Short mmCIF file of C-alpha atoms in Angstrom, two decimals:
data_model
loop_
_atom_site.label_atom_id
_atom_site.label_comp_id
_atom_site.label_asym_id
_atom_site.label_seq_id
_atom_site.Cartn_x
_atom_site.Cartn_y
_atom_site.Cartn_z
CA MET A 1 57.13 -50.81 1.38
CA THR A 2 54.77 -47.69 2.28
CA LEU A 3 52.04 -48.12 4.54
CA THR A 4 48.85 -46.22 3.56
CA PRO A 5 47.19 -44.79 6.53
CA THR A 6 43.72 -46.20 7.53
CA THR A 7 41.08 -43.64 6.18
CA ARG A 8 37.82 -43.50 8.99
CA PRO A 9 34.80 -42.24 7.23
CA PRO A 10 33.91 -39.16 8.60
CA THR A 11 31.29 -39.08 11.96
CA ALA A 12 28.21 -37.51 12.50
CA GLU A 13 30.06 -34.30 14.23
CA ALA A 14 32.49 -33.57 11.82
CA VAL A 15 29.81 -33.40 8.77
CA ALA A 16 27.35 -31.51 11.06
CA PRO A 17 27.72 -27.77 10.46
CA ALA A 18 29.58 -25.94 13.44
CA GLY A 19 26.97 -24.64 16.21
CA ARG A 20 24.49 -27.31 14.58
CA SER A 21 22.75 -29.94 16.42
CA GLY A 22 22.23 -33.83 15.29
CA ARG A 23 18.45 -32.76 14.66
CA ARG A 24 16.77 -32.11 11.25
CA GLY A 25 14.42 -29.49 10.39
CA LEU A 26 12.21 -29.77 7.38
CA LEU A 27 14.49 -27.66 4.82
CA PRO A 28 17.50 -29.05 3.36
CA THR A 29 20.58 -28.41 5.04
CA GLY A 30 21.98 -26.78 2.10
CA TRP A 31 19.06 -24.22 1.95
CA ILE A 32 19.83 -23.32 5.96
CA ARG A 33 21.95 -19.95 5.97
CA VAL A 34 23.77 -17.62 8.14
CA GLY A 35 25.02 -14.28 8.67
CA ARG A 36 24.02 -11.01 7.77
CA PRO A 37 22.01 -11.07 4.43
CA ALA A 38 22.71 -8.07 1.62
CA TRP A 39 20.58 -5.19 1.90
CA TRP A 40 18.51 -5.40 -1.08
CA VAL A 41 17.35 -9.01 -0.23
CA GLU A 42 15.62 -7.25 3.12
CA LEU A 43 14.10 -4.59 1.57
CA VAL A 44 12.48 -6.72 -1.44
CA LEU A 45 10.91 -8.49 1.37
CA ILE A 46 9.36 -5.83 3.19
CA VAL A 47 8.12 -4.41 -0.20
CA VAL A 48 6.26 -7.87 -0.94
CA GLY A 49 5.07 -7.75 2.80
CA TRP A 50 3.68 -4.46 2.18
CA MET A 51 2.18 -5.41 -1.49
CA LEU A 52 0.71 -7.99 0.85
CA TYR A 53 -0.92 -6.23 3.63
CA ASN A 54 -2.72 -3.79 0.75
CA THR A 55 -4.02 -6.66 -0.79
CA THR A 56 -5.88 -7.70 2.56
CA ARG A 57 -6.50 -4.07 3.10
CA ASN A 58 -8.11 -3.98 -0.51
CA ALA A 59 -10.29 -7.14 0.49
CA VAL A 60 -11.73 -6.37 3.76
CA PRO A 61 -14.09 -3.04 3.41
CA GLY A 62 -16.64 -5.58 1.74
CA ASN A 63 -16.53 -7.45 4.96
CA ARG A 64 -17.52 -4.63 7.20
CA ASP A 65 -20.76 -5.51 8.49
CA ALA A 66 -19.15 -8.71 9.25
CA ALA A 67 -16.42 -7.35 11.38
CA LEU A 68 -18.64 -5.30 13.32
CA ARG A 69 -20.80 -8.46 14.38
CA ARG A 70 -17.39 -9.91 15.36
CA ALA A 71 -16.51 -7.42 17.47
CA GLY A 72 -19.95 -7.43 19.18
CA GLU A 73 -19.56 -11.39 19.36
CA VAL A 74 -15.49 -10.96 20.88
CA LEU A 75 -16.94 -8.50 23.68
CA SER A 76 -19.79 -10.55 24.45
CA PHE A 77 -17.70 -13.38 25.01
CA GLU A 78 -15.04 -12.15 26.88
CA LYS A 79 -17.73 -10.20 29.42
CA HIS A 80 -19.17 -13.96 29.67
CA LEU A 81 -15.68 -15.16 30.92
CA HIS A 82 -15.49 -11.98 33.28
CA LEU A 83 -12.85 -11.19 31.19
CA SER A 84 -13.30 -7.80 29.88
CA PHE A 85 -11.78 -4.81 30.88
CA GLU A 86 -11.36 -2.99 27.64
CA GLN A 87 -14.09 -0.45 28.26
CA TRP A 88 -12.96 0.44 31.88
CA ALA A 89 -8.96 0.57 30.82
CA ASN A 90 -10.55 3.01 27.65
CA HIS A 91 -12.48 5.32 29.99
CA THR A 92 -9.76 5.43 32.92
CA ALA A 93 -7.11 6.29 30.08
CA ASP A 94 -9.16 9.16 28.80
CA HIS A 95 -9.76 11.08 32.06
CA THR A 96 -6.09 11.94 32.11
CA THR A 97 -5.54 13.77 28.87
CA TRP A 98 -1.52 13.87 28.62
CA LEU A 99 -1.37 9.97 28.71
CA ILE A 100 -4.23 9.15 26.36
CA VAL A 101 -2.86 11.47 24.31
CA GLY A 102 1.00 9.78 24.37
CA MET A 103 -0.67 6.56 23.71
CA ASN A 104 -2.16 7.82 20.21
CA TYR A 105 1.03 8.65 19.46
CA TYR A 106 3.15 5.86 20.64
CA TYR A 107 0.20 3.65 18.95
CA ALA A 108 0.96 5.49 16.02
CA THR A 109 4.81 5.24 15.87
CA LEU A 110 6.84 3.21 18.28
CA TYR A 111 5.76 -0.16 17.28
CA MET A 112 6.78 0.47 13.81
CA VAL A 113 10.15 2.25 15.42
CA GLY A 114 10.87 -0.76 17.96
CA LEU A 115 10.57 -3.23 15.23
CA ILE A 116 12.78 -1.39 12.64
CA GLY A 117 15.48 -0.91 15.57
CA VAL A 118 15.25 -4.28 16.76
CA LEU A 119 15.85 -5.40 12.96
CA LEU A 120 18.91 -2.58 12.53
CA TRP A 121 20.15 -4.01 15.81
CA LEU A 122 19.98 -7.62 14.90
CA TYR A 123 21.67 -7.20 11.15
CA TRP A 124 24.58 -5.15 12.52
CA ARG A 125 25.25 -6.44 15.93
CA HIS A 126 23.87 -10.10 15.67
CA PRO A 127 24.20 -10.60 12.47
CA HIS A 128 24.57 -14.45 13.13
CA HIS A 129 21.00 -14.73 14.31
CA TYR A 130 19.69 -12.11 12.20
CA ARG A 131 18.60 -14.89 9.23
CA ALA A 132 16.56 -17.22 12.14
CA ALA A 133 15.17 -14.20 13.95
CA ARG A 134 13.79 -12.64 10.25
CA THR A 135 12.15 -16.10 9.83
CA ALA A 136 10.30 -16.55 12.87
CA LEU A 137 8.96 -12.46 12.23
CA CYS A 138 7.98 -12.97 8.31
CA VAL A 139 6.10 -16.37 9.89
CA THR A 140 4.31 -14.12 12.58
CA SER A 141 3.62 -11.29 9.69
CA GLY A 142 2.39 -13.81 7.64
CA SER A 143 0.05 -15.53 9.92
CA ALA A 144 -1.33 -11.74 10.78
CA LEU A 145 -2.14 -11.49 7.41
CA ILE A 146 -4.08 -14.92 7.31
CA GLY A 147 -6.34 -14.09 10.35
CA PHE A 148 -6.88 -10.36 8.76
CA TYR A 149 -7.86 -11.75 5.64
CA PHE A 150 -9.86 -14.28 7.09
CA PHE A 151 -11.49 -12.52 10.07
CA ALA A 152 -12.07 -9.39 9.26
CA LEU A 153 -12.58 -7.50 12.59
CA ALA A 154 -13.89 -4.32 13.92
CA PRO A 155 -11.73 -2.54 16.68
CA PRO A 156 -13.78 -1.45 20.44
CA ARG A 157 -13.40 2.28 19.22
CA PHE A 158 -16.39 1.24 16.38
CA LEU A 159 -18.64 0.14 19.29
CA ALA A 160 -19.58 3.66 20.07
CA ASP A 161 -23.22 2.36 20.82
CA ALA A 162 -21.34 0.08 23.23
CA GLY A 163 -19.85 2.73 25.28
CA PHE A 164 -16.02 2.98 23.79
CA ILE A 165 -14.39 5.93 22.96
CA ASP A 166 -12.41 6.69 19.75
CA THR A 167 -9.18 8.45 21.84
CA VAL A 168 -7.56 9.58 18.30
CA VAL A 169 -10.85 11.04 17.38
CA LYS A 170 -11.77 12.67 20.36
CA HIS A 171 -8.45 14.50 21.40
CA HIS A 172 -7.54 15.12 17.66
CA THR A 173 -4.25 13.69 17.48
CA TRP A 174 -2.84 12.33 14.37
CA GLY A 175 -2.91 9.18 12.62
CA SER A 176 -2.86 5.90 14.78
CA TRP A 177 -3.44 4.15 11.64
CA ALA A 178 -7.00 4.32 12.77
CA SER A 179 -8.84 7.46 11.97
CA GLY A 180 -8.99 10.26 9.17
CA SER A 181 -6.82 10.16 6.43
CA VAL A 182 -5.08 7.90 7.58
CA ASP A 183 -7.61 5.47 7.06
CA THR A 184 -6.65 5.71 3.46
CA VAL A 185 -3.91 3.67 3.82
CA SER A 186 -4.63 1.32 6.81
CA ASN A 187 -6.97 -1.79 7.17
CA GLN A 188 -9.75 -0.53 9.49
CA TYR A 189 -10.98 -4.21 10.36
CA ALA A 190 -7.47 -5.96 10.89
CA ALA A 191 -7.97 -6.23 15.00
CA MET A 192 -7.21 -9.90 14.80
CA PRO A 193 -4.75 -10.54 15.55
CA SER A 194 -2.91 -7.30 16.98
CA ILE A 195 0.41 -6.75 14.91
CA HIS A 196 1.04 -4.01 17.42
CA VAL A 197 1.16 -6.76 20.04
CA ALA A 198 3.37 -9.58 17.66
CA TRP A 199 5.71 -7.31 16.67
CA ALA A 200 6.55 -5.98 19.98
CA SER A 201 6.28 -9.80 21.45
CA TRP A 202 9.10 -10.37 18.60
CA CYS A 203 11.31 -7.44 19.53
CA GLY A 204 10.82 -8.13 23.07
CA ILE A 205 11.64 -11.74 23.00
CA VAL A 206 14.74 -11.05 20.72
CA MET A 207 15.84 -8.32 23.10
CA PHE A 208 15.63 -10.47 26.17
CA ARG A 209 17.61 -13.29 24.39
CA LEU A 210 20.40 -11.85 22.84
CA ALA A 211 21.09 -8.62 25.01
CA LYS A 212 23.74 -8.44 27.60
CA ASN A 213 22.96 -5.24 28.92
CA ARG A 214 20.32 -5.60 31.49
CA LEU A 215 18.27 -2.25 31.04
CA VAL A 216 18.34 -3.58 27.29
CA ARG A 217 16.59 -6.79 28.40
CA ALA A 218 14.45 -5.34 30.43
CA LEU A 219 12.80 -3.17 27.80
CA GLY A 220 12.65 -6.43 26.25
CA VAL A 221 10.15 -7.11 28.66
CA LEU A 222 8.45 -4.15 29.18
CA PHE A 223 7.63 -3.33 24.99
CA PRO A 224 5.17 -5.93 24.71
CA MET A 225 3.43 -4.91 28.02
CA THR A 226 3.34 -1.18 27.40
CA THR A 227 1.93 -1.82 23.85
CA PHE A 228 -0.95 -4.28 25.48
CA ALA A 229 -1.85 -1.34 27.72
CA VAL A 230 -1.95 1.54 24.97
CA ILE A 231 -3.64 -0.56 22.43
CA VAL A 232 -6.15 -1.73 24.70
CA CYS A 233 -6.77 2.30 26.33
CA THR A 234 -7.09 3.64 23.27
CA GLY A 235 -10.06 1.44 22.00
CA ASN A 236 -7.83 -0.23 19.14
CA HIS A 237 -7.62 -3.83 20.00
CA PHE A 238 -10.06 -6.65 22.44
CA GLU A 239 -7.76 -8.47 24.80
CA ALA A 240 -8.41 -11.42 22.36
CA ASP A 241 -6.54 -9.52 19.65
CA ALA A 242 -3.60 -9.32 22.36
CA VAL A 243 -3.32 -12.63 23.03
CA ALA A 244 -3.61 -13.88 19.40
CA GLY A 245 -0.83 -11.50 18.95
CA ALA A 246 1.47 -12.59 21.21
CA THR A 247 0.28 -16.19 20.52
CA ILE A 248 1.62 -16.10 16.69
CA ALA A 249 4.87 -14.48 17.58
CA PHE A 250 5.89 -17.77 19.67
CA LEU A 251 4.05 -19.27 17.05
CA GLY A 252 6.79 -17.64 14.44
CA PHE A 253 9.61 -19.19 16.60
CA GLY A 254 8.35 -22.52 16.68
CA VAL A 255 7.87 -22.80 12.87
CA GLN A 256 11.70 -21.50 12.38
CA ARG A 257 13.11 -24.26 14.62
CA LEU A 258 10.92 -26.82 12.51
CA LEU A 259 12.38 -25.74 9.40
CA THR A 260 16.18 -25.34 10.81
CA GLY A 261 15.86 -28.10 13.54
CA ARG A 262 17.81 -25.85 15.72
CA PRO A 263 16.71 -22.48 17.99
CA ALA A 264 16.82 -19.19 16.60
CA PHE A 265 18.97 -18.08 19.53
CA PRO A 266 21.76 -20.19 21.74
CA ALA A 267 20.60 -21.45 25.32
CA ARG A 268 21.64 -19.42 28.31
CA GLY A 269 24.21 -20.87 30.35
#
């Protein structure tokens, strides 16, 4: 007589994918992928994001008066709370030409260079965490677009009557996506939230959580802090814009965890 071994039903731990906790997210388990996606998929996402940005940019000019009025209201609100130091920072930085010119070029380039650099670093060095971090970035960027569309806000540099200096115009530096010919491809009333701070915060979180090198982790902390100083000193954003930008970056990671049921990065030991 042949004895048939008793078959036990698989446990929840055996069924759950490796690295998954028992907690489930809003997305079906089958929809959740890990690993490096195809490069063309990422390219499509970039093109779609650019098209969405252009849509919001083209819709905003009709809200110019409202954007300027809101800028005055934001400034008055910050002063009421005794938290406004934008004008002081703007004038103080402008006293040192090399510093403010450097900040103008930083504003024009490094937020994008930093974002692309961190994305490539993630894609090649940490592919297991790429999709989760990219989901957080998409949520962050989408939240910013909603803010641009429904809450058009002029930057402080447009408030010349309030004493602000447009440092790009004064020092004749290139672009900063803020003045001169560059304004034809840039939303001039997209100050709330600050996409510079939002992306720099996302980069900082990724670098701090995944990098093993202490210098890289330190850069992850300094990048959003330096970006905050730059956007305020150049008159491109209010403090409130920066707070909103950092908030939507953390919101992006929160939504990612809600969707998948797990954090984007492993807990540090």
